[in-house]
């Protein structure tokens, strides 16, 4: 279990205690459809977390071209 | 104060390797600030993220994260921008104008939609009322048709029309036999035809005839000669406009006669039949009148096709 800093895009970062994976962070914040990166690197849901990791969460957005 | 924009001056004389490490740390700090949407331009980078007095920064991301978050907790949150916006009257007025313009389009669309829906519902209501009215009328008609009163009325109407015809004196002795109404001509029918250019001048007493009106859902009418009739042709025709099966060549009144028959208007049918039997049209007869002879050369009317019909005696259906 780790204590991490979670930042949801556009909101004040907060500290989360007792999380093990990125999935835990998403569930805790109820943001299951968001993408995550840990310490600046894209991370999957089962990425394990360590103390003081910075988990940034952003809505999953897929860009498209002008015709899509 | 070494800020994010000025701290690089401290690194000017650093070896390349250390410089790159510090620059990487600074990039990471900037990325954190961006992700957290925090303005760090006034932060003292050296005191917040510094590792030593020489201006070197921490390199472990976790140390940087921890320092970043600790600093964040120190910084007084900026007052909500929304409060400024809401208290700025000019801005608020401008926003209201903008919102009004935006809403004008929506209001116009909503009004058009309302009008369209209203028209549709009014049309449907009119159709509904019309259909309901029609259904009510159909039901009333159905009830009327199913009533005994209507049945009696219809029967009386038919009887009246036949009575009117009988009053004319051409038709007589109506009887019902095996579901058919039979009437006889009161007198023998004599047809004449003169055509000087062809040297034709004939007058033939064809005798009496009977009309059989079949009273079914598809009414029909046939004409039968009396057994006593003498006038006939070699092919056993007994009237120029009636074939050997009793079918009538209605000529120019065909549509009218069939229409009356379909509607059970027997009085009208008999009226038309009277005119047809009593007159000769040289246009298109089954057989020309001049072919008929009363000399008895072709024998009497066969028993299987004459009036009264064989074999059952005439009697009422009742």
XYZ file of C-alpha atoms in Angstrom:
386
model
C 0.000 0.000 0.000
C 1.258 3.455 -0.909
C 0.456 7.081 -0.324
C 0.387 8.973 -3.602
C -0.439 12.411 -4.934
C -3.347 12.284 -7.318
C -4.092 15.097 -9.692
C -7.252 15.211 -11.724
C -6.924 17.540 -14.667
C -7.988 21.039 -13.657
C -8.387 20.304 -9.961
C -6.189 20.758 -6.904
C -3.907 17.701 -6.343
C -4.695 15.610 -3.315
C -2.993 12.953 -1.293
C -4.425 9.427 -1.367
C -3.427 6.854 1.185
C -3.649 3.102 0.986
C -3.671 2.588 -2.763
C -1.816 -0.158 -4.538
C -2.457 0.352 -8.245
C -3.673 2.979 -10.650
C -6.992 1.162 -10.683
C -7.337 1.826 -6.943
C -6.788 5.533 -7.523
C -9.398 5.635 -10.275
C -11.899 3.756 -8.167
C -11.257 5.951 -5.161
C -11.865 9.055 -7.275
C -14.646 7.390 -9.296
C -12.892 8.208 -12.555
C -12.806 4.825 -14.284
C -12.868 6.253 -17.804
C -9.847 8.496 -17.262
C -6.346 7.822 -18.509
C -3.502 7.943 -16.055
C 0.162 8.681 -16.048
C 2.489 8.104 -13.177
C 5.458 10.411 -12.707
C 5.051 11.637 -16.259
C 4.760 8.206 -17.878
C 1.553 6.678 -19.260
C 0.359 3.946 -16.930
C -2.080 1.062 -17.146
C -4.682 0.276 -14.521
C -2.612 -2.487 -12.974
C 0.537 -0.355 -12.646
C 1.746 -0.698 -9.072
C 2.309 2.495 -7.133
C 4.937 3.571 -4.611
C 4.884 6.259 -1.950
C 4.938 9.827 -3.315
C 4.130 8.808 -6.874
C 2.349 11.551 -8.793
C -0.686 10.090 -10.542
C -2.165 12.477 -13.098
C -5.624 11.636 -14.385
C -7.226 13.112 -17.496
C -10.375 12.288 -19.452
C -9.810 9.724 -22.178
C -9.952 11.841 -25.296
C -9.407 10.517 -28.789
C -8.547 13.160 -31.292
C -9.730 12.860 -34.847
C -9.330 14.523 -38.208
C -11.727 17.040 -39.670
C -13.894 14.302 -41.127
C -14.248 12.181 -38.031
C 15.035 34.444 -6.217
C 15.729 31.566 -8.601
C 12.418 30.916 -10.281
C 11.539 28.494 -13.000
C 12.643 31.116 -15.538
C 15.847 32.214 -13.841
C 17.332 29.208 -12.091
C 19.177 28.181 -15.233
C 21.591 31.074 -14.606
C 22.900 29.133 -11.602
C 23.766 26.246 -13.891
C 25.831 28.191 -16.428
C 29.169 26.836 -15.276
C 27.999 23.313 -14.498
C 29.346 20.260 -16.280
C 27.135 19.090 -19.086
C 26.013 15.915 -17.314
C 24.802 17.721 -14.209
C 23.229 20.417 -16.308
C 21.187 17.820 -18.168
C 20.048 16.225 -14.929
C 18.948 19.575 -13.531
C 17.253 20.510 -16.766
C 15.387 17.155 -16.735
C 14.241 17.826 -13.181
C 13.057 21.301 -14.130
C 11.116 19.897 -17.090
C 9.518 17.371 -14.798
C 8.534 20.114 -12.309
C 6.990 22.117 -15.144
C 5.050 19.033 -16.262
C 3.750 18.523 -12.727
C 2.627 22.143 -12.578
C 0.901 21.807 -15.925
C -0.898 18.621 -14.962
C -2.015 20.109 -11.658
C -2.902 23.415 -13.331
C -0.682 25.346 -10.881
C 1.185 28.523 -11.676
C 4.716 28.050 -10.356
C 6.270 31.133 -11.994
C 6.737 32.797 -8.602
C 7.923 29.744 -6.742
C 11.487 29.655 -5.464
C 12.648 26.591 -7.317
C 15.935 26.359 -5.485
C 14.441 26.280 -1.988
C 11.519 24.142 -2.981
C 13.220 21.508 -5.122
C 16.931 22.178 -4.396
C 19.252 19.391 -3.290
C 22.188 21.551 -2.230
C 23.410 25.145 -2.115
C 24.899 24.974 -5.578
C 21.528 25.069 -7.227
C 21.279 21.372 -8.072
C 17.744 20.011 -8.066
C 16.418 16.733 -6.754
C 16.387 14.104 -9.472
C 14.169 11.409 -8.027
C 10.620 12.007 -9.289
C 9.161 10.895 -5.982
C 11.220 13.484 -4.092
C 10.108 16.098 -6.549
C 6.465 14.979 -6.211
C 6.674 15.192 -2.444
C 8.258 18.649 -2.540
C 5.764 19.836 -5.115
C 2.800 18.717 -3.035
C 4.273 20.172 0.183
C 4.757 23.523 -1.537
C 1.284 23.328 -2.947
C -0.162 23.022 0.533
C 1.748 26.122 1.601
C 0.492 28.235 -1.253
C -2.714 30.034 -0.457
C -5.294 28.994 -3.001
C -6.291 31.781 -5.312
C -9.749 33.155 -4.774
C -12.245 31.603 -7.073
C -12.334 33.423 -10.327
C -16.040 32.907 -10.556
C -16.564 35.328 -7.673
C -14.855 38.079 -9.663
C -16.901 37.308 -12.728
C -20.163 37.365 -10.841
C -19.411 40.692 -9.205
C -18.339 42.400 -12.416
C -21.525 44.052 -13.599
C -20.257 45.027 -17.022
C -18.979 41.511 -17.642
C -22.185 40.028 -16.343
C -24.239 42.296 -18.607
C -22.118 41.299 -21.588
C -22.533 37.630 -20.713
C -26.256 38.088 -20.419
C -26.344 39.697 -23.855
C -24.319 36.842 -25.249
C -26.551 34.287 -23.550
C -29.589 36.106 -24.912
C -28.228 35.906 -28.437
C -27.448 32.232 -27.970
C -30.888 31.581 -26.595
C -32.622 33.530 -29.374
C -31.731 30.787 -31.821
C -32.883 28.095 -29.421
C -36.098 29.998 -28.742
C -36.731 30.360 -32.478
C -36.129 26.636 -33.023
C -38.276 25.725 -30.027
C -41.083 27.982 -31.291
C -40.892 26.406 -34.766
C -40.926 22.960 -33.185
C -43.904 23.918 -31.021
C -45.794 25.275 -34.049
C -44.984 22.141 -36.030
C -46.051 19.822 -33.225
C -49.198 21.866 -32.673
C -50.091 21.705 -36.362
C -49.436 17.980 -36.409
C -51.529 17.399 -33.319
C -54.320 19.610 -34.681
C -54.260 17.728 -37.982
C -54.323 14.429 -36.164
C -57.101 15.624 -33.905
C -59.140 16.716 -36.917
C -58.501 13.356 -38.560
C -59.391 11.615 -35.315
C -62.643 13.556 -34.976
C -63.457 12.927 -38.631
C -62.718 9.206 -38.302
C -64.772 9.058 -35.118
C -67.670 10.830 -36.817
C -67.456 8.463 -39.781
C -67.312 5.470 -37.452
C -70.358 6.743 -35.571
C -72.259 7.244 -38.802
C -71.192 3.800 -40.032
C -72.346 2.306 -36.763
C -75.690 4.076 -36.987
C -76.069 2.844 -40.541
C -75.148 -0.674 -39.437
C -77.690 -0.592 -36.623
C -80.313 0.776 -38.984
C -79.573 -1.910 -41.565
C -79.693 -4.626 -38.935
C -83.060 -3.530 -37.638
C -86.300 -5.219 -38.640
C -87.752 -1.800 -39.338
C -85.218 -1.189 -42.076
C -85.828 -4.643 -43.514
C -89.568 -4.007 -43.656
C -88.907 -0.584 -45.122
C -86.714 -2.004 -47.860
C -89.216 -4.727 -48.668
C -91.950 -2.120 -48.804
C -89.870 0.061 -51.105
C -89.357 -2.845 -53.496
C -93.019 -3.760 -53.260
C -94.005 -0.141 -53.914
C -91.806 0.095 -56.973
C -93.279 -3.129 -58.352
C -96.794 -1.908 -57.530
C -96.060 1.281 -59.481
C -95.020 -0.816 -62.466
C -98.113 -3.015 -62.186
C -100.286 0.092 -62.209
C -98.919 0.818 -65.650
C -100.703 -2.337 -66.844
C -97.859 -3.796 -68.898
C -96.817 -6.286 -66.222
C -99.242 -8.439 -64.260
C -99.587 -11.370 -61.865
C -96.447 -11.091 -59.757
C -95.619 -14.344 -57.957
C -92.616 -15.606 -56.043
C -91.379 -19.028 -57.034
C -88.160 -20.690 -55.841
C -86.672 -17.405 -54.713
C -87.482 -15.629 -57.958
C -90.087 -12.987 -58.697
C -92.095 -13.769 -61.831
C -94.245 -11.334 -63.732
C -96.091 -11.711 -66.992
C -96.833 -9.234 -69.708
C -100.565 -8.523 -69.580
C -100.988 -8.670 -73.355
C -99.208 -10.172 -76.332
C -96.451 -8.001 -77.723
C -96.584 -7.029 -81.342
C -93.501 -5.477 -82.938
C -93.479 -3.705 -86.266
C -90.615 -2.710 -88.524
C -90.816 -0.774 -91.719
C -87.948 0.073 -94.008
C -89.089 1.120 -97.425
C -85.573 1.200 -98.936
C -85.160 -2.483 -98.126
C -88.729 -3.271 -98.948
C -89.354 -4.377 -95.358
C -92.718 -3.957 -93.700
C -93.296 -6.515 -90.980
C -95.554 -6.734 -87.973
C -95.128 -9.775 -85.753
C -97.238 -10.811 -82.767
C -94.551 -12.306 -80.526
C -97.024 -13.357 -77.839
C -96.751 -12.903 -74.110
C -93.584 -13.097 -72.060
C -92.648 -13.608 -68.458
C -89.800 -11.929 -66.594
C -87.924 -13.855 -63.936
C -86.132 -11.650 -61.415
C -83.780 -13.739 -59.294
C -83.705 -12.374 -55.757
C -80.225 -13.276 -54.591
C -77.170 -11.279 -53.574
C -76.484 -10.986 -57.322
C -79.903 -10.260 -58.814
C -80.504 -11.174 -62.444
C -83.354 -11.020 -64.893
C -84.363 -13.465 -67.628
C -87.216 -13.397 -70.099
C -89.270 -16.481 -70.995
C -91.798 -16.929 -73.811
C -95.237 -18.356 -73.067
C -95.911 -21.891 -74.194
C -98.584 -20.600 -76.548
C -96.269 -18.221 -78.404
C -96.092 -19.003 -82.103
C -93.591 -16.475 -83.397
C -90.058 -17.835 -83.563
C -87.061 -18.185 -85.839
C -85.335 -21.255 -87.177
C -82.851 -20.991 -84.309
C -85.638 -20.771 -81.719
C -85.501 -17.081 -80.825
C -88.796 -15.751 -79.457
C -87.898 -12.053 -79.269
C -85.374 -10.092 -81.369
C -83.632 -8.772 -78.228
C -83.744 -11.935 -76.077
C -81.451 -14.871 -76.727
C -82.313 -18.533 -76.422
C -81.116 -18.569 -72.805
C -83.511 -15.770 -71.822
C -80.711 -13.203 -71.553
C -81.658 -9.724 -72.608
C -79.623 -7.532 -74.916
C -80.078 -4.291 -73.020
C -78.463 -2.183 -75.732
C -77.967 1.448 -74.771
C -79.611 1.012 -71.334
C -77.314 -1.802 -70.266
C -75.423 0.240 -67.621
C -78.619 1.678 -66.227
C -80.349 -1.733 -66.079
C -77.423 -3.425 -64.348
C -77.168 -0.566 -61.901
C -80.860 -0.880 -60.978
C -80.527 -4.642 -60.702
C -77.533 -4.371 -58.367
C -79.509 -2.049 -56.141
C -82.575 -4.312 -56.199
C -84.539 -1.584 -57.891
C -86.877 -4.056 -59.610
C -89.470 -1.413 -60.482
C -86.933 0.460 -62.625
C -85.655 -2.795 -64.160
C -89.147 -3.801 -65.158
C -89.779 -0.334 -66.567
C -86.690 -0.624 -68.773
C -87.623 -4.182 -69.748
C -91.071 -3.039 -70.766
C -89.553 -0.528 -73.162
C -87.093 -3.103 -74.508
C -89.654 -5.853 -75.128
C -92.139 -3.440 -76.711
C -89.843 -1.904 -79.265
C -87.704 -3.211 -82.057
C -84.276 -1.772 -82.740
C -82.822 -2.807 -86.069
C -79.334 -1.787 -84.903
C -78.164 -5.023 -83.381
C -80.887 -7.587 -82.616
C -80.109 -11.224 -81.871
C -82.337 -11.971 -84.847
C -84.011 -9.440 -87.225
C -87.751 -9.123 -86.781
C -88.323 -10.143 -90.426
C -86.830 -13.592 -89.607
C -89.694 -14.340 -87.247
C -92.619 -16.381 -88.521
C -95.895 -17.351 -86.904
C -96.582 -20.085 -89.418
C -95.668 -22.817 -86.976
C -92.864 -23.946 -89.270
C -90.422 -24.266 -86.420
C -92.700 -25.847 -83.819
C -93.888 -24.736 -80.400
C -91.802 -23.381 -77.502
C -89.883 -26.314 -75.978
C -91.217 -27.425 -72.611
C -87.906 -26.958 -70.867
C -87.830 -23.275 -71.732
C -91.121 -21.524 -71.475
C -93.499 -19.927 -69.050
C -94.741 -21.174 -66.654
C -91.461 -22.887 -65.829
C -91.191 -26.653 -65.490
C -91.403 -28.730 -63.406
C -92.504 -27.068 -60.147
C -95.920 -25.411 -60.076
C -95.935 -21.742 -59.152
C -96.325 -21.028 -55.496
C -95.364 -18.379 -52.977
C -92.185 -18.814 -50.997
C -93.956 -17.863 -47.815
